[in-house]
Short mmCIF file of C-alpha atoms in Angstrom, two decimals:
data_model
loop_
_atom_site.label_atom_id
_atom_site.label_comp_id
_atom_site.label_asym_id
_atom_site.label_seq_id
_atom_site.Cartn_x
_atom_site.Cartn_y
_atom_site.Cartn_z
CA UNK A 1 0.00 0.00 0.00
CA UNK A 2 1.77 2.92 -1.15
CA UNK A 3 0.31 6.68 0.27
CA UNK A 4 -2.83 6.37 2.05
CA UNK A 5 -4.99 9.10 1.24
CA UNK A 6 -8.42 8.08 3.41
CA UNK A 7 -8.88 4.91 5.62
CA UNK A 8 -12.53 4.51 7.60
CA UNK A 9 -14.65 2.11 9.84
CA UNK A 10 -17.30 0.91 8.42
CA UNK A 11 -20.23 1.12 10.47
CA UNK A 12 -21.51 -1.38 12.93
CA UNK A 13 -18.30 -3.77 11.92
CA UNK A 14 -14.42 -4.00 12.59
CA UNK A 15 -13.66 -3.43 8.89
CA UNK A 16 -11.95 -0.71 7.86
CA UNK A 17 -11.38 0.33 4.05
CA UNK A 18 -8.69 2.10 2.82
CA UNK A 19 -7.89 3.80 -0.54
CA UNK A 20 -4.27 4.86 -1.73
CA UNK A 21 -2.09 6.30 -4.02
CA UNK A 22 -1.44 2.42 -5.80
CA UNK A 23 -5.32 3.03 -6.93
CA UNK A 24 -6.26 -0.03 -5.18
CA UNK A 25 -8.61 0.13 -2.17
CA UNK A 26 -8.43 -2.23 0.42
CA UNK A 27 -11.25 -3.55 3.17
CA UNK A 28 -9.42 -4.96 6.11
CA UNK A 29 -11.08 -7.04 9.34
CA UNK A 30 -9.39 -5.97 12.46
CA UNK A 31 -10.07 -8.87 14.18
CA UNK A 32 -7.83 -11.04 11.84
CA UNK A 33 -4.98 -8.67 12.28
CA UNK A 34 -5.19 -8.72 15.85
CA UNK A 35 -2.22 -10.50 17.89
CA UNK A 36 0.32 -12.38 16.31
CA UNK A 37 -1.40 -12.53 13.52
CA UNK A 38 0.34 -10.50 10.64
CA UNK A 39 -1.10 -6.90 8.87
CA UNK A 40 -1.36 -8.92 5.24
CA UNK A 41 -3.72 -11.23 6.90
CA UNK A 42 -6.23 -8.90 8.41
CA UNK A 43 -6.44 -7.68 4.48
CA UNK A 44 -9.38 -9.37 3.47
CA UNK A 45 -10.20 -8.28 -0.27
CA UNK A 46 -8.30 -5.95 -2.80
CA UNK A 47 -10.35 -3.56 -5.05
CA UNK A 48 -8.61 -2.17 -8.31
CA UNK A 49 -12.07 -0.85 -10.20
CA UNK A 50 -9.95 2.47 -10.58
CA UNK A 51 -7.63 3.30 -13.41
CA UNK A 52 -6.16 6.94 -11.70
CA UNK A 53 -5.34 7.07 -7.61
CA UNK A 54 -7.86 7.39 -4.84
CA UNK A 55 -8.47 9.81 -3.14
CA UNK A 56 -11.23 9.41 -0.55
CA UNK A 57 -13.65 6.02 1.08
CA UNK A 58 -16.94 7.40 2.79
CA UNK A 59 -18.95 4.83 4.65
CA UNK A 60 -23.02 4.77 4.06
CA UNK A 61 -25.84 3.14 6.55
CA UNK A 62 -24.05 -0.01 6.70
CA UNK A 63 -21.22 -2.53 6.65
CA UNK A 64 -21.32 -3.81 3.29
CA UNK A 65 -21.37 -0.82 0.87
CA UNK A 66 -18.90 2.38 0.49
CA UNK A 67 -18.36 5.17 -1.67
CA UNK A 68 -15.17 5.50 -3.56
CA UNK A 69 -13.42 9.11 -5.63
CA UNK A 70 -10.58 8.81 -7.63
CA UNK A 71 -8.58 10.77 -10.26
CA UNK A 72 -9.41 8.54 -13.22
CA UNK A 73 -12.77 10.82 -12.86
CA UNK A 74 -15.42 8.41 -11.37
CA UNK A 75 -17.05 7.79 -8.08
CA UNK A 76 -17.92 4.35 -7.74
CA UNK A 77 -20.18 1.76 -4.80
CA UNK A 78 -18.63 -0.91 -3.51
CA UNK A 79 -20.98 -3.40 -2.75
CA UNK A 80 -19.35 -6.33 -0.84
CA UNK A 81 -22.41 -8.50 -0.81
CA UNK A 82 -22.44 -8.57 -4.83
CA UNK A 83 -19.04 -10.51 -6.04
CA UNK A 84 -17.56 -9.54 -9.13
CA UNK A 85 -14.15 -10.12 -11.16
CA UNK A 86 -11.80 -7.06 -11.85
CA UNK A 87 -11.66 -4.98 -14.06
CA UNK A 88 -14.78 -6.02 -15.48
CA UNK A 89 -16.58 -3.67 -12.44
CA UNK A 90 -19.71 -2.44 -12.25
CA UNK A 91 -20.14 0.85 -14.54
CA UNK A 92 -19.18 3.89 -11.92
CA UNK A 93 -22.24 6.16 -10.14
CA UNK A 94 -20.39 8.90 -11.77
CA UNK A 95 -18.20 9.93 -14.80
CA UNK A 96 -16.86 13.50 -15.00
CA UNK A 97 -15.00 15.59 -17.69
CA UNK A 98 -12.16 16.26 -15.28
CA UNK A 99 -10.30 14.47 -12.17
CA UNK A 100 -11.89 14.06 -8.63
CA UNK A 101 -9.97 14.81 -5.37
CA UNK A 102 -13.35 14.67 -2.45
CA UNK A 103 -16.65 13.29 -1.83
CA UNK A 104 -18.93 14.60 0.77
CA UNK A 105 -22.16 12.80 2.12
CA UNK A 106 -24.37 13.29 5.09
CA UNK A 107 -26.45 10.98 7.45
CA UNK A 108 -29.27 12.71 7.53
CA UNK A 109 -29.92 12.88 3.91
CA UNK A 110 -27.27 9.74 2.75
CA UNK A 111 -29.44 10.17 -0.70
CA UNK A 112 -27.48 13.23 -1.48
CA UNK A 113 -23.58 13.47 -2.50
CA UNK A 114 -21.10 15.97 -3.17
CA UNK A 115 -18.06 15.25 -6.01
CA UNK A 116 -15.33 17.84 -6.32
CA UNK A 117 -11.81 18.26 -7.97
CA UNK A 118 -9.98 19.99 -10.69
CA UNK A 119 -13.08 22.48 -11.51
CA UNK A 120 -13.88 25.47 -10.09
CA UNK A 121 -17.37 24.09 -8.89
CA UNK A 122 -18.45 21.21 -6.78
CA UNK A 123 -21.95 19.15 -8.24
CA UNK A 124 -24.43 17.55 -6.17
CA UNK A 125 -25.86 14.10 -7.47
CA UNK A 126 -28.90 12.74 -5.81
CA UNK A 127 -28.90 8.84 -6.07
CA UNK A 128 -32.92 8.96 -5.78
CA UNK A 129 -32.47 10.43 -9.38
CA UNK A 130 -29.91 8.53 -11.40
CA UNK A 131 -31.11 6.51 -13.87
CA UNK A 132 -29.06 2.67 -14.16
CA UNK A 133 -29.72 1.71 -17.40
CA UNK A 134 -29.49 -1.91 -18.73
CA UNK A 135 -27.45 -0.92 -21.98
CA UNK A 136 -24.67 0.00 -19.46
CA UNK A 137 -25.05 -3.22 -17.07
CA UNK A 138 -24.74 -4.91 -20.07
CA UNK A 139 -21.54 -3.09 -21.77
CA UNK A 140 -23.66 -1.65 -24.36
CA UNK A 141 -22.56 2.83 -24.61
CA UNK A 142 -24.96 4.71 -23.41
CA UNK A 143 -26.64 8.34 -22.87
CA UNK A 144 -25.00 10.23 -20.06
CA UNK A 145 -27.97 11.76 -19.34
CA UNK A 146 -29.69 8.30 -18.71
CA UNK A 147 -26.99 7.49 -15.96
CA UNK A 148 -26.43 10.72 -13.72
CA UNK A 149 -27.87 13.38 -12.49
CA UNK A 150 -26.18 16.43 -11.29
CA UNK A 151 -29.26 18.60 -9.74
CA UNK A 152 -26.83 21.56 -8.88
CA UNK A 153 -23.32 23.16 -8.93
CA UNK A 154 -21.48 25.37 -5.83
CA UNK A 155 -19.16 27.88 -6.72
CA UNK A 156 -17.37 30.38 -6.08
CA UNK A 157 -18.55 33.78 -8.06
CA UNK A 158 -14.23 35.12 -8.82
CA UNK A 159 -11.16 33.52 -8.52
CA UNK A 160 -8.28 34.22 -5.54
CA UNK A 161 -5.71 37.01 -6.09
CA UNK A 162 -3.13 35.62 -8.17
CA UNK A 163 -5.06 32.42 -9.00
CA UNK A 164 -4.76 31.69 -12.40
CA UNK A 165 -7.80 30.48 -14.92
CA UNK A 166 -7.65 27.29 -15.19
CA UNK A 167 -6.05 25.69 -12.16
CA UNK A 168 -9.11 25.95 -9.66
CA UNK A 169 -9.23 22.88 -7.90
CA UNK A 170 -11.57 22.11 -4.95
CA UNK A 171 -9.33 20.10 -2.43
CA UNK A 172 -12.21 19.22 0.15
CA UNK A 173 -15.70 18.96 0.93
CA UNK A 174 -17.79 18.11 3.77
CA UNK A 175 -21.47 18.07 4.63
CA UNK A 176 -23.15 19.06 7.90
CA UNK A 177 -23.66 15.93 10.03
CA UNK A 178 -26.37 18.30 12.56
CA UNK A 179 -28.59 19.75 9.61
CA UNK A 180 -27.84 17.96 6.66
CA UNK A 181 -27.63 21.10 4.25
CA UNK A 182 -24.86 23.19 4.54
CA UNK A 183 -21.84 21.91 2.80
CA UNK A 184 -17.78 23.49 3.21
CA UNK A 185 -15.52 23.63 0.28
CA UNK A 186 -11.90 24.19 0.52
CA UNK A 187 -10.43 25.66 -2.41
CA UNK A 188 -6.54 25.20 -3.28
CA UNK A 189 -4.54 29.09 -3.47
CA UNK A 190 -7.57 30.68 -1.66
CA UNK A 191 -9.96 29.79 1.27
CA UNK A 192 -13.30 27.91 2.87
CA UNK A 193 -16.13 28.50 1.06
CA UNK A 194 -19.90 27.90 3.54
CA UNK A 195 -22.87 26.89 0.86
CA UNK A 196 -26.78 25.60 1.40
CA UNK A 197 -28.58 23.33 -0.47
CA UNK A 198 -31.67 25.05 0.45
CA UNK A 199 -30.32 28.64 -1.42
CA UNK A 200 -31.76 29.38 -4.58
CA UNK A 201 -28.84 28.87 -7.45
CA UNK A 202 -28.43 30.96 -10.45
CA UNK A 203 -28.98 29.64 -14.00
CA UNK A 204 -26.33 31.54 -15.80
CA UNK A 205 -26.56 28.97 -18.65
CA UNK A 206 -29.17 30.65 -20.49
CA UNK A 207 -27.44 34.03 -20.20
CA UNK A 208 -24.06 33.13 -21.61
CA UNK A 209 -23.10 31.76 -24.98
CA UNK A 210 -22.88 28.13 -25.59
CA UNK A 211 -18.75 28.35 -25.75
CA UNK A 212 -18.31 30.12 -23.12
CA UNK A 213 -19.11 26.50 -21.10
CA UNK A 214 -18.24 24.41 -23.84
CA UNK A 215 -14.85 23.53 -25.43
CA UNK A 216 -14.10 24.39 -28.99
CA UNK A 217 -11.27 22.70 -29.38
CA UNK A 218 -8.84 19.96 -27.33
CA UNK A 219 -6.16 22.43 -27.09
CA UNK A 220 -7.86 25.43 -25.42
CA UNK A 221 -10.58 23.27 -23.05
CA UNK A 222 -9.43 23.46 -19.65
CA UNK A 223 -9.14 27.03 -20.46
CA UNK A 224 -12.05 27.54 -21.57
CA UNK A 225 -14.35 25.26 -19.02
CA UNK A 226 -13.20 27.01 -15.96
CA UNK A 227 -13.70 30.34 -17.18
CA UNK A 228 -15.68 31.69 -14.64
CA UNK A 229 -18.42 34.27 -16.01
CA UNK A 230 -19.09 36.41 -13.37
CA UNK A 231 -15.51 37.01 -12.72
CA UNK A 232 -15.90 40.95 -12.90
CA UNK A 233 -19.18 41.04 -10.99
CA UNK A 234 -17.56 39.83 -7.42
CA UNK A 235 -14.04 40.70 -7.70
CA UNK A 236 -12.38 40.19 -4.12
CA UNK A 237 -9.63 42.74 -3.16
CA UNK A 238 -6.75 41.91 -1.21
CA UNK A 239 -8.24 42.94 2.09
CA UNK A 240 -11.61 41.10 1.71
CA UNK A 241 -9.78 38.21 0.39
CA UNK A 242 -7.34 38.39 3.99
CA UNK A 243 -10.12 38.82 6.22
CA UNK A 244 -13.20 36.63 5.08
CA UNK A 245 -16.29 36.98 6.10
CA UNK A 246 -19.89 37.58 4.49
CA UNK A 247 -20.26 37.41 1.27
CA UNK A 248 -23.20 39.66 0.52
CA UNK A 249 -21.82 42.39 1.06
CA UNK A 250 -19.18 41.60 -1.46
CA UNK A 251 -21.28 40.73 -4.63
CA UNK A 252 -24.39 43.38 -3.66
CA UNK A 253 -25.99 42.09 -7.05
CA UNK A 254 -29.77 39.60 -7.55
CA UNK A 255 -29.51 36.57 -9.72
CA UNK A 256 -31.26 39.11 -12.96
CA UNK A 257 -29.10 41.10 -12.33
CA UNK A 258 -26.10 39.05 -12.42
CA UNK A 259 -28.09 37.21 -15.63
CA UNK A 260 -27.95 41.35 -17.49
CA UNK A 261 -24.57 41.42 -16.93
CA UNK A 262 -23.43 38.42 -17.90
CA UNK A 263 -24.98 39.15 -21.15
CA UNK A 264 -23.51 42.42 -21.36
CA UNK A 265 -20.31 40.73 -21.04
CA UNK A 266 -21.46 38.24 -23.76
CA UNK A 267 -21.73 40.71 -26.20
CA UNK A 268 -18.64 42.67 -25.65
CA UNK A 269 -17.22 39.25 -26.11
CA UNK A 270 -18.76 39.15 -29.02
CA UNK A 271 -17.85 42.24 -30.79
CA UNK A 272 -14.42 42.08 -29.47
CA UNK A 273 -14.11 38.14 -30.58
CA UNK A 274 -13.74 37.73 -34.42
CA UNK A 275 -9.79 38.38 -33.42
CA UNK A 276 -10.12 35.76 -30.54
CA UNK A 277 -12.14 33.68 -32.99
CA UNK A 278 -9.46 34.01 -35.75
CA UNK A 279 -6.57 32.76 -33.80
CA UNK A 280 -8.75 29.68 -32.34
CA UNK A 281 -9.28 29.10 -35.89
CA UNK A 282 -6.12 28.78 -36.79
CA UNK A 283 -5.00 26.49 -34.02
CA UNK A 284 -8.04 24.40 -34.91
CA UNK A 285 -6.18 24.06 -38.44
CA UNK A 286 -3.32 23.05 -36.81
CA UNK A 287 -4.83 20.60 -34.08
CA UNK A 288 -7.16 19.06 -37.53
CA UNK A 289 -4.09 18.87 -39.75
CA UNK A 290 -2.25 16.79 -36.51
CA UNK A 291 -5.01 14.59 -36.07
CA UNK A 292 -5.58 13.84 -39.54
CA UNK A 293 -1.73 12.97 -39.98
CA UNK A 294 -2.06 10.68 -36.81
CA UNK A 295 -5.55 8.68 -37.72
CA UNK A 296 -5.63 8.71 -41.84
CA UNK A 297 -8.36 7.06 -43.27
CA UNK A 298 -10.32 7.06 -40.40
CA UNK A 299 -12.14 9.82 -37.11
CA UNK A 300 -10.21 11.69 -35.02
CA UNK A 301 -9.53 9.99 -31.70
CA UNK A 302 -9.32 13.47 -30.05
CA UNK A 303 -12.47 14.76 -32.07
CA UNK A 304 -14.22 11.65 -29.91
CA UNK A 305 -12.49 12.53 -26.95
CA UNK A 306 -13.74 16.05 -27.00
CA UNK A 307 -17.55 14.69 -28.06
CA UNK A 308 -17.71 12.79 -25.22
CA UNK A 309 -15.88 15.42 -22.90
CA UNK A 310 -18.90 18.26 -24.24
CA UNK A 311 -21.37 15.64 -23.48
CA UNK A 312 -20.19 15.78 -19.95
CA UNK A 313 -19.63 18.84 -19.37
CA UNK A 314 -22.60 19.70 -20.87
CA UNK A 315 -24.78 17.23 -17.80
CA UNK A 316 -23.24 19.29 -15.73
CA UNK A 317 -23.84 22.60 -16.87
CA UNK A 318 -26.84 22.97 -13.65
CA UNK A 319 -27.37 26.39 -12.15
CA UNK A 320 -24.70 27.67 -9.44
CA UNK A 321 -25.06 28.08 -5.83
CA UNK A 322 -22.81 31.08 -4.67
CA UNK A 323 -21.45 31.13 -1.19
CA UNK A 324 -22.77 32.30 2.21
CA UNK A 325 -19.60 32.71 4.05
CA UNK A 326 -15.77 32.87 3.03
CA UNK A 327 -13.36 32.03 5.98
CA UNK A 328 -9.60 33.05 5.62
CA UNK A 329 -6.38 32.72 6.93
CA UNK A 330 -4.75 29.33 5.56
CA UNK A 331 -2.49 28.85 2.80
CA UNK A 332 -3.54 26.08 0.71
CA UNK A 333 -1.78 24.67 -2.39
CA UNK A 334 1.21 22.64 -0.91
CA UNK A 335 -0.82 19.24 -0.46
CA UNK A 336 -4.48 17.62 -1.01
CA UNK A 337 -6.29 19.22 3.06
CA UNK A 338 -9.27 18.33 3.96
CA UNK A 339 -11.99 20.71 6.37
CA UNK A 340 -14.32 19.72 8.69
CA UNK A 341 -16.80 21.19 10.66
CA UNK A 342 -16.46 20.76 14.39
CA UNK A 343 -18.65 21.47 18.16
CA UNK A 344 -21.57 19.55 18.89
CA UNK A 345 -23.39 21.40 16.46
CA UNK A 346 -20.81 21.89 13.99
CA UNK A 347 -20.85 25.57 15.23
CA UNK A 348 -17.11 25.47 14.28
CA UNK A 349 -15.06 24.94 10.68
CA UNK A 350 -11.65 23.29 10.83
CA UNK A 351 -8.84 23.65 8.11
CA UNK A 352 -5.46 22.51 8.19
CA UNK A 353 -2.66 25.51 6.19
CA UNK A 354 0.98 24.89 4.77
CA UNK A 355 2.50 26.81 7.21
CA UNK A 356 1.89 23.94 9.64
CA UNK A 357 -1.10 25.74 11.83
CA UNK A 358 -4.69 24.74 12.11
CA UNK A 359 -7.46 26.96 11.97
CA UNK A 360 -10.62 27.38 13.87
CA UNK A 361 -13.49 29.64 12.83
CA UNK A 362 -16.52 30.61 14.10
CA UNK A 363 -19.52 29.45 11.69
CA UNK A 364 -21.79 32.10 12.01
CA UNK A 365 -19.14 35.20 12.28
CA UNK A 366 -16.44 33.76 9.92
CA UNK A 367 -13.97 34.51 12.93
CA UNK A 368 -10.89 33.19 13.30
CA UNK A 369 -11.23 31.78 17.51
CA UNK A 370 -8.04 29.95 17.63
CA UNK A 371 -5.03 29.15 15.37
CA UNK A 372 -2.79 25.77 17.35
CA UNK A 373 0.09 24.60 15.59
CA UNK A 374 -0.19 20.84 14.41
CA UNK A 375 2.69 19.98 12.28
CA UNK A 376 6.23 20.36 11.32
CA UNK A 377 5.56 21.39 8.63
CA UNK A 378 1.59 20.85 6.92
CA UNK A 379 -1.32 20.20 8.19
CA UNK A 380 -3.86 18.29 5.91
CA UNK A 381 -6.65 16.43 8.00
CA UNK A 382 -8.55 17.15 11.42
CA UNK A 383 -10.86 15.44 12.53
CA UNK A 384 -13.66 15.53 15.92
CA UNK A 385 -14.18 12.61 18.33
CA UNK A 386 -17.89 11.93 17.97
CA UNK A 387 -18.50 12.43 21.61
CA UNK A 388 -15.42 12.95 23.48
CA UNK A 389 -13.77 16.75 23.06
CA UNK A 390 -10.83 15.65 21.68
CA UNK A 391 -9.70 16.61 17.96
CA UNK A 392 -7.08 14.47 15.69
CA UNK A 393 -4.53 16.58 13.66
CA UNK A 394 -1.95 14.92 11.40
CA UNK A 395 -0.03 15.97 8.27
CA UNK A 396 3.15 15.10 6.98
CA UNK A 397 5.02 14.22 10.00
CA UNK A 398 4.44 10.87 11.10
CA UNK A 399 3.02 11.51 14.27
CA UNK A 400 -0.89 12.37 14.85
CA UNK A 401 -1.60 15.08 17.61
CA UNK A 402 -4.45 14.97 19.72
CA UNK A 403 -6.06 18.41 21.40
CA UNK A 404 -8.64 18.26 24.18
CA UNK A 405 -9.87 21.35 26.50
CA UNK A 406 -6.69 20.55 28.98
CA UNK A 407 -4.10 23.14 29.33
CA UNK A 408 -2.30 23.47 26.02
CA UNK A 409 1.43 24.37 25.70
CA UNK A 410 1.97 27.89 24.74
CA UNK A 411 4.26 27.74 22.20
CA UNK A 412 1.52 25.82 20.27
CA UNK A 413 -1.28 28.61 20.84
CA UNK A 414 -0.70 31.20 17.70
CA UNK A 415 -3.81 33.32 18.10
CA UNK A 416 -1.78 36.28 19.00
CA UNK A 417 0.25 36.00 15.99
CA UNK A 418 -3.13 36.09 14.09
CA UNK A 419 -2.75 39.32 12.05
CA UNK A 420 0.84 38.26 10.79
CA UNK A 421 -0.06 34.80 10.26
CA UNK A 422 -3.02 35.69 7.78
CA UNK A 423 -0.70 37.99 6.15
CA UNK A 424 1.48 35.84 5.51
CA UNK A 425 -0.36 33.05 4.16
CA UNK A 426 -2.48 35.52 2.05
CA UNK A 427 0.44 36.52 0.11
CA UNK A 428 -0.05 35.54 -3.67
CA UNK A 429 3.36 35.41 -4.81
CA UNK A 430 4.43 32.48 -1.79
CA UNK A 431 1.21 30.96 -2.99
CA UNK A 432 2.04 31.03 -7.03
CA UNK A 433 5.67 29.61 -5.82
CA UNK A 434 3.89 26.83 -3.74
CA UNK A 435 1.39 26.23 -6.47
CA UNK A 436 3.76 25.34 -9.39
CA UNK A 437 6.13 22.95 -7.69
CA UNK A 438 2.94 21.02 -7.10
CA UNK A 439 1.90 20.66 -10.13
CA UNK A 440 4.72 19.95 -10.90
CA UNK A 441 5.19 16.93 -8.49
CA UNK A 442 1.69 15.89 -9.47
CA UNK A 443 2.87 15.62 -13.09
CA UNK A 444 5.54 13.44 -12.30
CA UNK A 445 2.84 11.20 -9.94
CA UNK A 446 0.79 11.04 -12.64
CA UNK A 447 3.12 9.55 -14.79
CA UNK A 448 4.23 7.31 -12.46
CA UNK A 449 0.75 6.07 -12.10
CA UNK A 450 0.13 5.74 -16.15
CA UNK A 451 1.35 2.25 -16.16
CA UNK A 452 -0.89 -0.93 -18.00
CA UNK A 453 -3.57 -3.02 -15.73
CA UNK A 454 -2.62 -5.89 -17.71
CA UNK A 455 -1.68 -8.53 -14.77
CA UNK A 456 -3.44 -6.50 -12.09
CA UNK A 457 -6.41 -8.34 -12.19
CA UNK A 458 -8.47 -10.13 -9.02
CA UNK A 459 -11.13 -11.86 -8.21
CA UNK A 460 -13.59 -10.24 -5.35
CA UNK A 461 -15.46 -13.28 -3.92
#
C-alpha cells in the first residue's frame, strides 16, 4: 500500500477500508490482524475498479457498501455483498469531464452526495435520481444523461488574487452531520467557502453563450471550461480576500441582475471576438491537420475525446449556488487538506494551512477563535471525536496530535500572531511559488501512475 490518502470504519463492523495512491482500495477485518497474527492477513479483499489514484472512502448506513473518488474521474459503490471479477466492475455512479480529489455525504440525507476536484465548482448528485440503465449493465454505450444526475453546482462567483484560470481545484468537501444542508468547500490558493442546499442557485446557462461553457477545441478546453463568467461582478480585493467573512456584502448584485450582466459581457465578447475567434481558428487548423496525420483514413480519436468530454460537461452545466460565508487565513496549495466542521453542532469549521497551523473559525461570524500549531511542517486532516472533546490533527510528519480542553502548551497557541499569520499566508506570490512545484510533483505522480492493468487483475469473492 503505497500513500494512504483516506482509511474509515465501516459502520456497525471492525472493517476498515482504505484507498491509496497504488489506486487499489483495500477492506481490512481488524479482528484477523489482531495479535500475532500479521497486517497482510487482516487484508481481506483488494479492489482495483480504478484506473487513476484514490483519493477518498466514505462509509453509508451499513457494513457492506462504500463510496469511492478517484482521479481517473469516477465515483464508484462498492458493494461487498455482490461478487464480481476485476476490471470487469460495475459501470461507476459517476463519470466527470475532469479528475476528482473529495466526496462529501451526510447521514441525515445519505441520498445526497457531493463530487469535487480539478473544476472550479463542486456538483451535487442525488442517487434517488440517477437513472441505471441496462445498456450500461450490459456493456452496451450509453446516454449520459440516462446514468447521472447532477441537480446543482457550488461555486465560487471570482477567482483568488493571483489564482490563475484554469487551475481551480476544490481540495475538500464536507457536509453538515447536525442539519444535513450546509456543505464546506476548501479551495486550493484561496480559502473555505460555507454553501446551502436550500439557497436558490443561479442559472447563468441561459445568459451566456454556448462556448463560453463548452470547449471548442482539445487544445484550449481546460481554459475555456473554468472560465468563470461572473468574474468581474464579485471581484475580491486583497483585504476582503485576507479577512473573510460575508459574502453579501461583497457581490451586492440579484440573480437578474447578475443574468444582465453576464450578457452584457457576452456581447462585448462578441464584438471584441472575431480576433479571438481568428486565432482559435487557426489552431483548430493546426490541431485538424495533426489529427488527420495521426488517424488517416479514419475519425479523429481526439475529435471523440472532446464529443464525449462536451457531453459531460454539458450534464453538468446545472445552475450555481454562490457562497454564504468565506473564511480566511490558511495557505492552501502545498498538499491535497481536507476541512471539517467541528462542536456539537458543527458551530465550528476546521482547516489545516501549509505553514503547519490549524485553523478554527466561528460558523456564524467567519472569525478566526483559535489558530494551534499541528505539524512540522503541513497540516492536511482534522478530525472531531464523535463524543469525546478531543480533535485528531496529522499531516506530513508521522506523528498524529491529539487536542482536548486541557491546558495546552503555549508555544503551540498562535492566536496572538493572528494578524501576521493571515498575512502571511495571504500573500499571492508564496502561494504562485507553492502552487507550481505542485503541479509539478503531481505531473511526475501522474506519470508514475500511467502504467498498464494488464496482470493486475483479481477476483472479489
Amino acid at each position: 500500500m503505497d500513500n494512504v490518502f483516506s482509511a474509515h470504519f465501516l459502520p456497525n463492523s471492525a472493517r476498515i477500508a482504505t484507498c491509496a495512491g497504488d489506486r487499489q482500495v483495500r477492506l481490512f477485518d481488524v479482528r484477523r490482524g489482531s495479535g500475532h497474527h500479521h497486517t497482510s492477513e487482516a487484508c481481506i479483499k483488494v479492489l482495483r475498479c480504478h484506473r487513476g489514484r484514490v483519493k477518498r472512502v466514505v462509509p453509508q448506513e451499513g457494513p457492506d457498501y462504500f463510496l469511492t473518488v478517484s482521479e481517473d474521474q469516477t465515483v464508484r459503490g462498492h458493494d461487498l455483498r455482490t461478487p464480481h471479477s476485476c476490471p470487469t466492475c460495475p459501470p461507476p455512479l459517476v463519470r466527470t469531464p475532469h479528475p476528482l480529489s473529495t466526496l462529501a455525504t451526510s447521514s441525515l440525507s445519505p441520498w445526497l452526495f457531493f463530487v469535487a476536484g480539478e473544476s472550479p465548482y463542486a456538483h451535487l448528485f442525488d442517487r434517488r435520481m440517477i437513472h441505471r440503465v441496462m445498456l450500461r449493465e450490459w456493456g452496451v454505450p450509453a446516454k449520459d444523461d440516462e446514468i447521472v444526475t447532477c441537480v446543482r453546482r457550488f461555486g465560487r462567483a471570482s477567482r483568488a488574487p493571483g489564482e490563475s484560470e484554469g487551475d481551480e481545484h476544490v481540495s475538500g468537501a464536507r457536509m453538515s452531520s447536525t442539519n444535513g444542508h450546509e456543505l464546506i468547500l476548501s479551495y486550493m490558493a484561496d480559502g473555505v467557502y460555507l454553501f446551502s442546499i436550500y439557497d436558490d442557485p443561479v442559472d447563468v446557462s441561459s445568459a451566456s453563450r454556448e462556448r463560453s461553457i463548452l470547449p471548442s477545441s482539445s487544445r484550449h478546453k481546460r481554459r475555456r471550461l473554468s472560465r468563470s463568467p461572473s468574474i468581474e461582478l464579485a471581484r475580491i480585493d486583497e483585504a476582503s480576500y485576507e479577512n473573510g467573512g460575508e459574502l453579501d456584502d461583497g457581490l451586492e448584485i440579484s440573480g437578474q441582475e447578475l443574468i444582465d450582466a453576464l450578457m452584457a459581457d457576452d456581447n462585448d465578447d462578441d464584438e471584441a471576438g472575431d480576433g479571438e475567434d481568428n486565432e482559435d481558428g487557426e489552431r483548430a487548423n493546426e490541431n485538424e491537420e495533426d489529427d488527420n496525420h495521426l488517424n488517416e483514413g479514419g475519425d479523429s480519436v481526439a475529435g471523440e475525446t472532446d464529443k464525449e468530454d462536451t457531453s459531460r460537461w454539458a450534464s453538468l452545466a446545472q445552475p450555481v449556488v454562490y457562497p454564504r460565508r468565506r473564511f480566511a487565513g490558511v495557505c492552501n496549495v502545498e498538499t491535497i487538506k481536507d476541512v471539517n466542521f467541528l462542536g456539537p453542532n458543527d458551530e465550528y469549521i476546521a482547516s489545516g494551512s501549509d505553514d503547519g497551523n490549524w485553523f478554527l473559525w466561528s460558523k456564524e461570524t467567519a472569525e478566526i477563535v483559535g489558530i494551534w500549531e499541528g505539524d512540522g511542517s503541513v497540516v492536511n486532516c482534522i478530525e472531531g471525536h464523535p463524543t469525546l472533546p478531543l480533535v485528531a490533527v496529522s499531516g506530513i510528519d508521522s506523528s498524529v496530535k491529539l487536542f482536548g480542553p486541557e491546558r495546552v502548551e503555549v508555544s503551540l497557541r498562535k492566536i496572538q500572531d493572528k494578524e501576521k499569520i493571515v498575512h502571511d499566508n495571504a500573500n499571492p506570490q508564496r502561494r504562485l511559488a507553492h502552487l507550481r512545484r505542485i503541479q509539478l510533483q503531481n505531473l511526475v505522480l501522474s506519470l508514475r501512475f500511467e502504467d498498464d492493468r494488464e496482470g493486475r487483475n483479481c477476483v472479489i469473492m
